[in-house]
Each structure stands twice: as C-alpha cells, then as structure tokens.
Amino acid sequence: PEAMNIHLFTTKARKIPLMKGIHTVVMIRHGESTWNMEKRFTGWCDVPLTTRGEFDAKDAGNLIGERGLKFDVAFTSSLERAWRSCAIVLSACGQSDTEVVKSWKLNERHYGALQGHYKDSPSLVEAFGEENVIAWRRSFHTAPPSLYDTNVLQKLGPTSLQT
C-alpha cells in the first residue's frame, strides 16, 4: 500500500521572519481507508481509516511537530477518513486545540455509479472498456457515469458490486 502523501507548500518568505499576509499552507491527503486498501472507488462513500491509515496520520503529525509548524486553522472534508486523519495529525503535533473547519465542499471527487466497485473489476472493463475505466479513474476532465444513469446501471447489473 502507498504511504500517506504529505505535501508541504511553503514560500521563500519562510527563510525570513514571517510577515503579515505570508503563510505556509500544508496539504495532507487522508490516511489509508478500508476501501483504499481494497482498491475500490470510494468517492463520497464514508468509509473509515485502516490501522495503517491511523498510523500514517500520526506519523505525519509527528513530522509536522518536529518541523515546528503551527496551525491557525485546519480545513477538512466531512468524510470520516479525512476528519479523523486531521484530528490524529493535530493531536500528534500537539495542536488538538486548533480550529477545524469541516466542509462537504472539500470532499473527494464523486465517482457516481463507480463508487464501491473494485478499480480492477472485470465487469467494469467488460461493460465500458479499459480506456474509459482508466479515464474515469485518473482524469479531471472526464466525469464518471452518474448514479442516476439508468443505462449505466443496467450495464452493470444488480450483482456488479460483488466482482
């Protein structure tokens, strides 16, 4: 499984005393969720972190604490895997009292009719072709099929989530 992605975005101003209006933005992806581990399209399905996901979030918090970064506010999606990761990170870096703003607007991409399906599902590839499945998985420009598209749901069939 992939390790938690930690991206620290800083300005050159970090090398000089911080001036009013100059801030450091830290972006952290949530820890591994149960569906990440199972290689499923997750999207807006609210699935929990795995033990590894919790460990990764704690590790990220420890790294942030070691670097002396201090947060004014933390923003997270309303999905459990995101806000739990945020809480664990803040706790590990000793900043549990930081204001946390949750918003559904920060939720992951909605995978529509693909949610819950295995990313390497033969039924998806058979129904839509490997190129489409890869595009839906990787592209920001190609939307996955809608949950409300009856043609897609008929192609997938009632047992498609089982494969």
XYZ file of N, CA, C and O in Angstrom, residues 22-158:
548
model
N 1.803 36.578 4.903
C 2.564 35.456 4.355
C 2.301 34.237 5.246
O 2.483 34.291 6.450
N 1.870 33.148 4.630
C 1.528 31.954 5.387
C 2.093 30.717 4.718
O 2.404 30.719 3.535
N 2.199 29.665 5.467
C 2.569 28.353 4.955
C 1.297 27.531 4.859
O 0.510 27.496 5.801
N 1.102 26.877 3.733
C -0.059 26.012 3.547
C 0.444 24.569 3.532
O 1.362 24.236 2.797
N -0.146 23.743 4.361
C 0.217 22.329 4.436
C -0.975 21.525 3.930
O -2.084 21.678 4.426
N -0.744 20.682 2.930
C -1.818 19.841 2.395
C -1.472 18.387 2.668
O -0.375 17.934 2.344
N -2.412 17.684 3.270
C -2.215 16.282 3.609
C -3.409 15.490 3.103
O -4.554 15.848 3.356
N -3.126 14.416 2.409
C -4.186 13.504 1.996
C -4.507 12.611 3.184
O -3.631 12.277 3.978
N -5.753 12.193 3.300
C -6.142 11.318 4.396
C -5.320 10.028 4.388
O -4.771 9.627 3.360
N -5.271 9.380 5.539
C -4.601 8.084 5.630
C -5.379 7.021 4.874
O -6.506 7.250 4.419
N -4.775 5.854 4.746
C -5.395 4.758 4.020
C -6.747 4.400 4.634
O -6.871 4.215 5.834
N -7.773 4.309 3.772
C -9.102 3.889 4.228
C -9.300 2.417 3.891
O -8.509 1.818 3.144
N -10.368 1.851 4.423
C -10.648 0.440 4.151
C -10.832 0.196 2.659
O -10.369 -0.815 2.134
N -11.476 1.121 1.965
C -11.679 0.927 0.528
C -10.425 1.250 -0.276
O -10.258 0.708 -1.358
N -9.542 2.112 0.214
C -8.245 2.279 -0.453
C -7.520 0.935 -0.432
O -6.952 0.503 -1.439
N -7.521 0.303 0.736
C -6.838 -0.970 0.908
C -7.427 -2.036 -0.028
O -6.698 -2.842 -0.595
N -8.742 -1.991 -0.219
C -9.416 -2.970 -1.079
C -9.398 -2.562 -2.558
O -9.937 -3.287 -3.385
N -8.817 -1.405 -2.855
C -8.737 -0.879 -4.224
C -10.130 -0.676 -4.846
O -10.406 -1.072 -5.967
N -11.006 -0.017 -4.051
C -12.352 0.302 -4.529
C -12.452 1.789 -4.846
O -11.766 2.607 -4.241
N -13.359 2.130 -5.763
C -13.706 3.528 -5.993
C -14.452 3.992 -4.747
O -15.496 3.447 -4.406
N -13.931 4.992 -4.066
C -14.506 5.408 -2.796
C -15.382 6.644 -2.952
O -16.543 6.644 -2.566
N -14.817 7.725 -3.482
C -15.596 8.941 -3.658
C -16.210 9.428 -2.366
O -15.524 9.594 -1.364
N -17.515 9.625 -2.366
C -18.204 10.176 -1.205
C -18.684 9.114 -0.225
O -19.327 9.444 0.774
N -18.402 7.847 -0.479
C -18.768 6.807 0.496
C -17.930 7.040 1.743
O -16.720 7.218 1.662
N -18.576 7.041 2.878
C -17.910 7.407 4.126
C -17.356 6.171 4.810
O -18.019 5.558 5.634
N -16.139 5.810 4.441
C -15.507 4.610 4.991
C -14.401 5.014 5.967
O -13.794 6.070 5.831
N -14.137 4.172 6.960
C -13.153 4.518 7.994
C -11.710 4.290 7.551
O -11.445 3.649 6.536
N -10.801 4.798 8.370
C -9.375 4.560 8.177
C -9.022 3.140 8.601
O -9.664 2.566 9.473
N -7.977 2.605 7.992
C -7.409 1.350 8.464
C -6.449 1.682 9.605
O -6.150 2.857 9.866
N -5.940 0.666 10.259
C -4.925 0.870 11.297
C -3.708 1.556 10.689
O -3.129 2.465 11.294
N -3.346 1.144 9.478
C -2.216 1.788 8.794
C -2.518 3.263 8.521
O -1.648 4.115 8.656
N -3.749 3.574 8.127
C -4.142 4.952 7.872
C -4.012 5.812 9.121
O -3.572 6.962 9.061
N -4.397 5.259 10.258
C -4.252 5.980 11.527
C -2.775 6.176 11.862
O -2.367 7.258 12.289
N -1.969 5.137 11.647
C -0.528 5.239 11.902
C 0.105 6.307 11.007
O 0.921 7.117 11.464
N -0.265 6.308 9.720
C 0.292 7.288 8.781
C -0.062 8.715 9.187
O 0.758 9.625 9.082
N -1.298 8.913 9.641
C -1.719 10.247 10.081
C -0.919 10.679 11.310
O -0.470 11.834 11.401
N -0.701 9.750 12.232
C 0.105 10.064 13.423
C 1.544 10.396 13.025
O 2.143 11.339 13.546
N 2.084 9.626 12.096
C 3.442 9.862 11.606
C 3.543 11.249 10.964
O 4.511 11.989 11.198
N 2.545 11.621 10.167
C 2.528 12.950 9.540
C 2.497 14.042 10.609
O 3.223 15.038 10.512
N 1.679 13.844 11.631
C 1.613 14.810 12.726
C 2.936 14.943 13.446
O 3.359 16.050 13.799
N 3.613 13.820 13.673
C 4.931 13.860 14.317
C 5.930 14.646 13.468
O 6.709 15.450 13.999
N 5.913 14.427 12.157
C 6.816 15.166 11.263
C 6.533 16.668 11.292
O 7.454 17.490 11.325
N 5.265 17.009 11.304
C 4.876 18.422 11.367
C 5.340 19.035 12.677
O 5.880 20.146 12.707
N 5.156 18.305 13.773
C 5.610 18.780 15.076
C 7.115 18.974 15.121
O 7.612 19.977 15.641
N 7.872 18.030 14.550
C 9.334 18.122 14.519
C 9.804 19.343 13.730
O 10.849 19.911 14.029
N 9.029 19.729 12.740
C 9.400 20.880 11.909
C 8.938 22.207 12.510
O 9.217 23.271 11.985
N 8.193 22.121 13.597
C 7.778 23.324 14.301
C 6.681 24.119 13.616
O 6.490 25.297 13.920
N 5.948 23.491 12.713
C 4.853 24.201 12.052
C 3.701 24.388 13.021
O 3.321 23.462 13.747
N 3.124 25.577 13.038
C 1.988 25.888 13.903
C 0.808 26.281 13.026
O 0.956 27.072 12.089
N -0.357 25.745 13.342
C -1.544 25.997 12.537
C -2.455 27.025 13.197
O -2.669 26.993 14.404
N -2.999 27.902 12.369
C -4.041 28.825 12.813
C -5.405 28.157 12.692
O -6.293 28.351 13.517
N -5.561 27.377 11.624
C -6.833 26.730 11.323
C -6.546 25.517 10.447
O -5.561 25.501 9.710
N -7.402 24.504 10.538
C -7.301 23.321 9.687
C -8.625 23.152 8.953
O -9.691 23.324 9.544
N -8.549 22.822 7.686
C -9.736 22.593 6.874
C -9.765 21.132 6.457
O -8.742 20.572 6.066
N -10.933 20.508 6.529
C -11.063 19.104 6.156
C -12.445 18.860 5.556
O -13.369 19.645 5.764
N -12.559 17.769 4.834
C -13.865 17.416 4.290
C -14.728 16.844 5.407
O -14.264 16.604 6.524
N -15.969 16.553 5.091
C -16.887 15.997 6.092
C -16.830 14.471 6.126
O -17.557 13.850 6.885
N -15.951 13.888 5.311
C -15.817 12.439 5.289
C -14.947 11.969 6.459
O -13.917 12.570 6.761
N -15.368 10.879 7.095
C -14.685 10.400 8.297
C -13.192 10.200 8.092
O -12.388 10.573 8.943
N -12.790 9.601 6.968
C -11.363 9.330 6.765
C -10.554 10.611 6.742
O -9.398 10.630 7.165
N -11.148 11.701 6.285
C -10.446 12.981 6.234
C -10.414 13.662 7.600
O -9.352 14.071 8.073
N -11.571 13.778 8.246
C -11.556 14.499 9.524
C -10.865 13.706 10.620
O -10.239 14.273 11.502
N -10.913 12.350 10.550
C -10.155 11.545 11.523
C -8.660 11.733 11.301
O -7.904 11.869 12.256
N -8.226 11.726 10.044
C -6.809 11.965 9.751
C -6.385 13.321 10.282
O -5.331 13.457 10.914
N -7.203 14.322 10.057
C -6.915 15.678 10.533
C -6.775 15.698 12.052
O -5.816 16.267 12.595
N -7.707 15.063 12.749
C -7.676 15.044 14.216
C -6.430 14.325 14.731
O -5.790 14.775 15.686
N -6.075 13.223 14.092
C -4.891 12.468 14.512
C -3.624 13.280 14.265
O -2.726 13.328 15.115
N -3.534 13.934 13.101
C -2.372 14.781 12.781
C -2.230 15.883 13.823
O -1.148 16.101 14.377
N -3.324 16.588 14.094
C -3.273 17.698 15.053
C -2.906 17.214 16.453
O -2.132 17.871 17.158
N -3.423 16.074 16.842
C -3.085 15.527 18.154
C -1.604 15.169 18.233
O -0.923 15.486 19.210
N -1.101 14.516 17.188
C 0.300 14.075 17.182
C 1.284 15.245 17.186
O 2.387 15.117 17.716
N 0.886 16.376 16.633
C 1.802 17.523 16.624
C 1.499 18.481 17.776
O 2.031 19.595 17.831
N 0.636 18.041 18.710
C 0.363 18.819 19.912
C -0.501 20.040 19.680
O -0.408 21.030 20.404
N -1.369 19.973 18.666
C -2.199 21.129 18.335
C -3.685 20.769 18.249
O -4.420 21.272 17.408
N -4.122 19.931 19.166
C -5.524 19.498 19.170
C -6.503 20.642 19.352
O -7.681 20.516 19.014
N -6.039 21.762 19.875
C -6.923 22.905 20.103
C -7.068 23.802 18.877
O -7.756 24.811 18.916
N -6.454 23.419 17.763
C -6.568 24.197 16.527
C -8.001 24.170 16.015
O -8.659 23.123 16.048
N -8.483 25.308 15.556
C -9.826 25.371 14.968
C -9.862 24.480 13.730
O -8.978 24.544 12.877
N -10.901 23.647 13.631
C -11.074 22.760 12.477
C -12.380 23.116 11.778
O -13.435 23.169 12.407
N -12.300 23.361 10.484
C -13.474 23.679 9.674
C -13.735 22.492 8.757
O -12.887 22.134 7.938
N -14.918 21.859 8.923
C -15.317 20.743 8.062
C -16.279 21.259 7.003
O -17.198 22.012 7.319
N -16.083 20.801 5.779
C -16.998 21.194 4.712
C -17.118 20.074 3.686
O -16.106 19.513 3.247
N -18.325 19.788 3.274
C -18.553 18.804 2.214
C -17.922 19.278 0.908
O -17.630 18.468 0.030
N -17.697 20.574 0.783
C -17.102 21.120 -0.434
C -15.653 20.655 -0.625
O -15.098 20.805 -1.707
N -15.057 20.106 0.431
C -13.708 19.560 0.340
C -13.714 18.035 0.172
O -12.661 17.411 0.164
N -14.912 17.448 0.030
C -14.993 16.001 -0.190
C -14.249 15.623 -1.460
O -14.061 16.454 -2.355
N -13.876 14.363 -1.544
C -13.217 13.850 -2.734
C -14.146 13.914 -3.935
O -15.336 14.153 -3.805
N -13.577 13.618 -5.082
C -14.351 13.509 -6.307
C -15.451 12.465 -6.102
O -15.228 11.424 -5.497
N -16.621 12.753 -6.629
C -17.730 11.801 -6.569
C -17.580 10.852 -7.754
O -17.514 11.286 -8.892
N -17.507 9.569 -7.489
C -17.305 8.594 -8.562
C -18.609 8.041 -9.127
O -18.598 7.078 -9.888
N -19.730 8.638 -8.765
C -21.004 8.257 -9.357
C -21.272 6.768 -9.257
O -21.125 6.160 -8.203
N -21.650 6.172 -10.394
C -22.020 4.761 -10.438
C -20.833 3.838 -10.180
O -21.018 2.639 -9.963
N -19.625 4.372 -10.192
C -18.446 3.534 -9.947
C -18.195 3.290 -8.458
O -17.479 2.358 -8.100
N -18.763 4.123 -7.593
C -18.500 4.008 -6.156
C -18.803 2.599 -5.650
O -19.849 2.037 -5.954
N -17.853 2.067 -4.901
C -17.999 0.731 -4.341
C -17.424 -0.368 -5.215
O -17.143 -1.459 -4.732
N -17.236 -0.090 -6.493
C -16.681 -1.096 -7.402
C -15.171 -1.197 -7.218
O -14.503 -0.210 -6.922
N -14.661 -2.396 -7.432
C -13.213 -2.572 -7.435
C -12.637 -1.884 -8.664
O -13.204 -1.965 -9.757
N -11.510 -1.203 -8.488
C -10.915 -0.445 -9.590
C -10.477 -1.342 -10.741
O -10.446 -0.909 -11.884
N -10.158 -2.597 -10.445
C -9.735 -3.535 -11.490
C -10.833 -4.556 -11.818
O -10.567 -5.644 -12.311
N -12.082 -4.175 -11.570
C -13.218 -5.074 -11.772
C -13.376 -5.470 -13.230
O -13.527 -4.611 -14.105
N -13.394 -6.762 -13.516
C -13.623 -7.211 -14.898
C -14.982 -6.762 -15.433
O -15.114 -6.482 -16.621
N -16.001 -6.668 -14.559
C -17.333 -6.268 -15.037
C -17.327 -4.817 -15.514
O -18.018 -4.479 -16.481
N -16.541 -3.944 -14.864
C -16.440 -2.550 -15.328
C -15.747 -2.485 -16.677
O -16.188 -1.779 -17.581
N -14.639 -3.196 -16.801
C -13.880 -3.198 -18.061
C -14.729 -3.793 -19.177
O -14.768 -3.268 -20.292
N -15.450 -4.867 -18.881
C -16.300 -5.507 -19.883
C -17.430 -4.572 -20.324
O -17.743 -4.462 -21.500
N -18.035 -3.886 -19.384
C -19.173 -3.019 -19.697
C -18.767 -1.730 -20.407
O -19.501 -1.235 -21.267
N -17.605 -1.164 -20.060
C -17.270 0.176 -20.548
C -15.935 0.285 -21.287
O -15.646 1.314 -21.872
N -15.121 -0.746 -21.211
C -13.814 -0.707 -21.851
C -12.742 -0.176 -20.905
O -13.007 0.698 -20.082
N -11.547 -0.733 -21.028
C -10.450 -0.372 -20.129
C -10.094 1.108 -20.229
O -9.822 1.757 -19.220
N -10.119 1.663 -21.442
C -9.776 3.085 -21.638
C -10.690 4.003 -20.833
O -10.235 4.951 -20.195
N -12.000 3.728 -20.872
C -12.956 4.549 -20.124
C -12.736 4.428 -18.622
O -12.762 5.429 -17.902
N -12.533 3.202 -18.147
C -12.339 2.995 -16.711
C -11.096 3.757 -16.239
O -11.124 4.433 -15.209
N -10.015 3.689 -17.015
C -8.789 4.416 -16.657
C -9.033 5.921 -16.691
O -8.604 6.643 -15.793
N -9.737 6.401 -17.697
C -10.035 7.843 -17.789
C -10.869 8.300 -16.596
O -10.603 9.357 -16.017
N -11.871 7.530 -16.215
C -12.705 7.908 -15.069
C -11.896 7.908 -13.779
O -12.127 8.702 -12.885
N -10.929 7.023 -13.722
C -10.110 6.898 -12.518
C -9.067 8.000 -12.408
O -8.777 8.474 -11.319
N -8.497 8.419 -13.514
C -7.333 9.301 -13.488
C -7.563 10.726 -13.996
O -6.805 11.612 -13.682
N -8.576 10.928 -14.808
C -8.746 12.214 -15.481
C -9.602 13.187 -14.682
O -10.598 12.798 -14.068
N -9.208 14.453 -14.717
C -10.035 15.506 -14.126
C -11.041 16.019 -15.149
O -11.933 16.771 -14.818
N -10.866 15.627 -16.409
C -11.681 16.173 -17.487
C -12.805 15.231 -17.925
O -13.666 15.627 -18.691
N -12.772 13.993 -17.460
C -13.782 13.020 -17.855
C -14.554 12.582 -16.617
O -13.995 11.946 -15.728
N -15.818 12.931 -16.577
C -16.648 12.596 -15.415
C -17.040 11.120 -15.432
O -17.361 10.581 -16.495
N -17.043 10.477 -14.277
C -17.533 9.096 -14.201
C -19.035 9.059 -14.486
O -19.713 10.084 -14.395
N -19.572 7.893 -14.809
C -21.007 7.808 -15.078
C -21.835 8.149 -13.838
O -21.465 7.816 -12.721
N -22.939 8.805 -14.074
C -23.821 9.262 -12.997
C -24.492 8.095 -12.271
O -24.791 7.058 -12.868
N -24.750 8.325 -10.997
C -25.522 7.361 -10.207
C -26.935 7.194 -10.760
O -27.594 6.198 -10.510
N -27.403 8.205 -11.476
C -28.789 8.227 -11.947
C -28.925 7.829 -13.410
O -30.008 7.922 -13.972
N -27.835 7.389 -14.031
C -27.867 6.981 -15.434
C -28.350 5.533 -15.506
O -27.603 4.600 -15.223
N -29.616 5.353 -15.877
C -30.197 4.008 -15.878
C -29.507 3.088 -16.884
O -29.429 1.880 -16.664
N -29.009 3.621 -17.992
C -28.297 2.793 -18.971
C -27.040 2.187 -18.346
O -26.726 1.020 -18.567
N -26.323 3.013 -17.569
C -25.113 2.538 -16.896
C -25.477 1.476 -15.871
O -24.837 0.422 -15.797
N -26.509 1.728 -15.089
C -26.910 0.783 -14.052
C -27.362 -0.548 -14.663
O -27.076 -1.609 -14.115
N -28.031 -0.490 -15.820
C -28.437 -1.728 -16.494
C -27.213 -2.485 -16.999
O -27.160 -3.706 -16.914
N -26.228 -1.767 -17.527
C -25.000 -2.422 -17.992
C -24.274 -3.117 -16.859
O -23.722 -4.203 -17.035
N -24.276 -2.479 -15.703
C -23.562 -3.042 -14.559
C -24.297 -4.219 -13.945
O -23.680 -5.165 -13.481
N -25.613 -4.165 -13.924
C -26.402 -5.253 -13.361
C -26.417 -5.241 -11.847
O -25.592 -4.600 -11.210
N -27.349 -5.981 -11.255
C -27.543 -5.944 -9.796
C -26.402 -6.562 -8.984
O -26.254 -6.278 -7.824
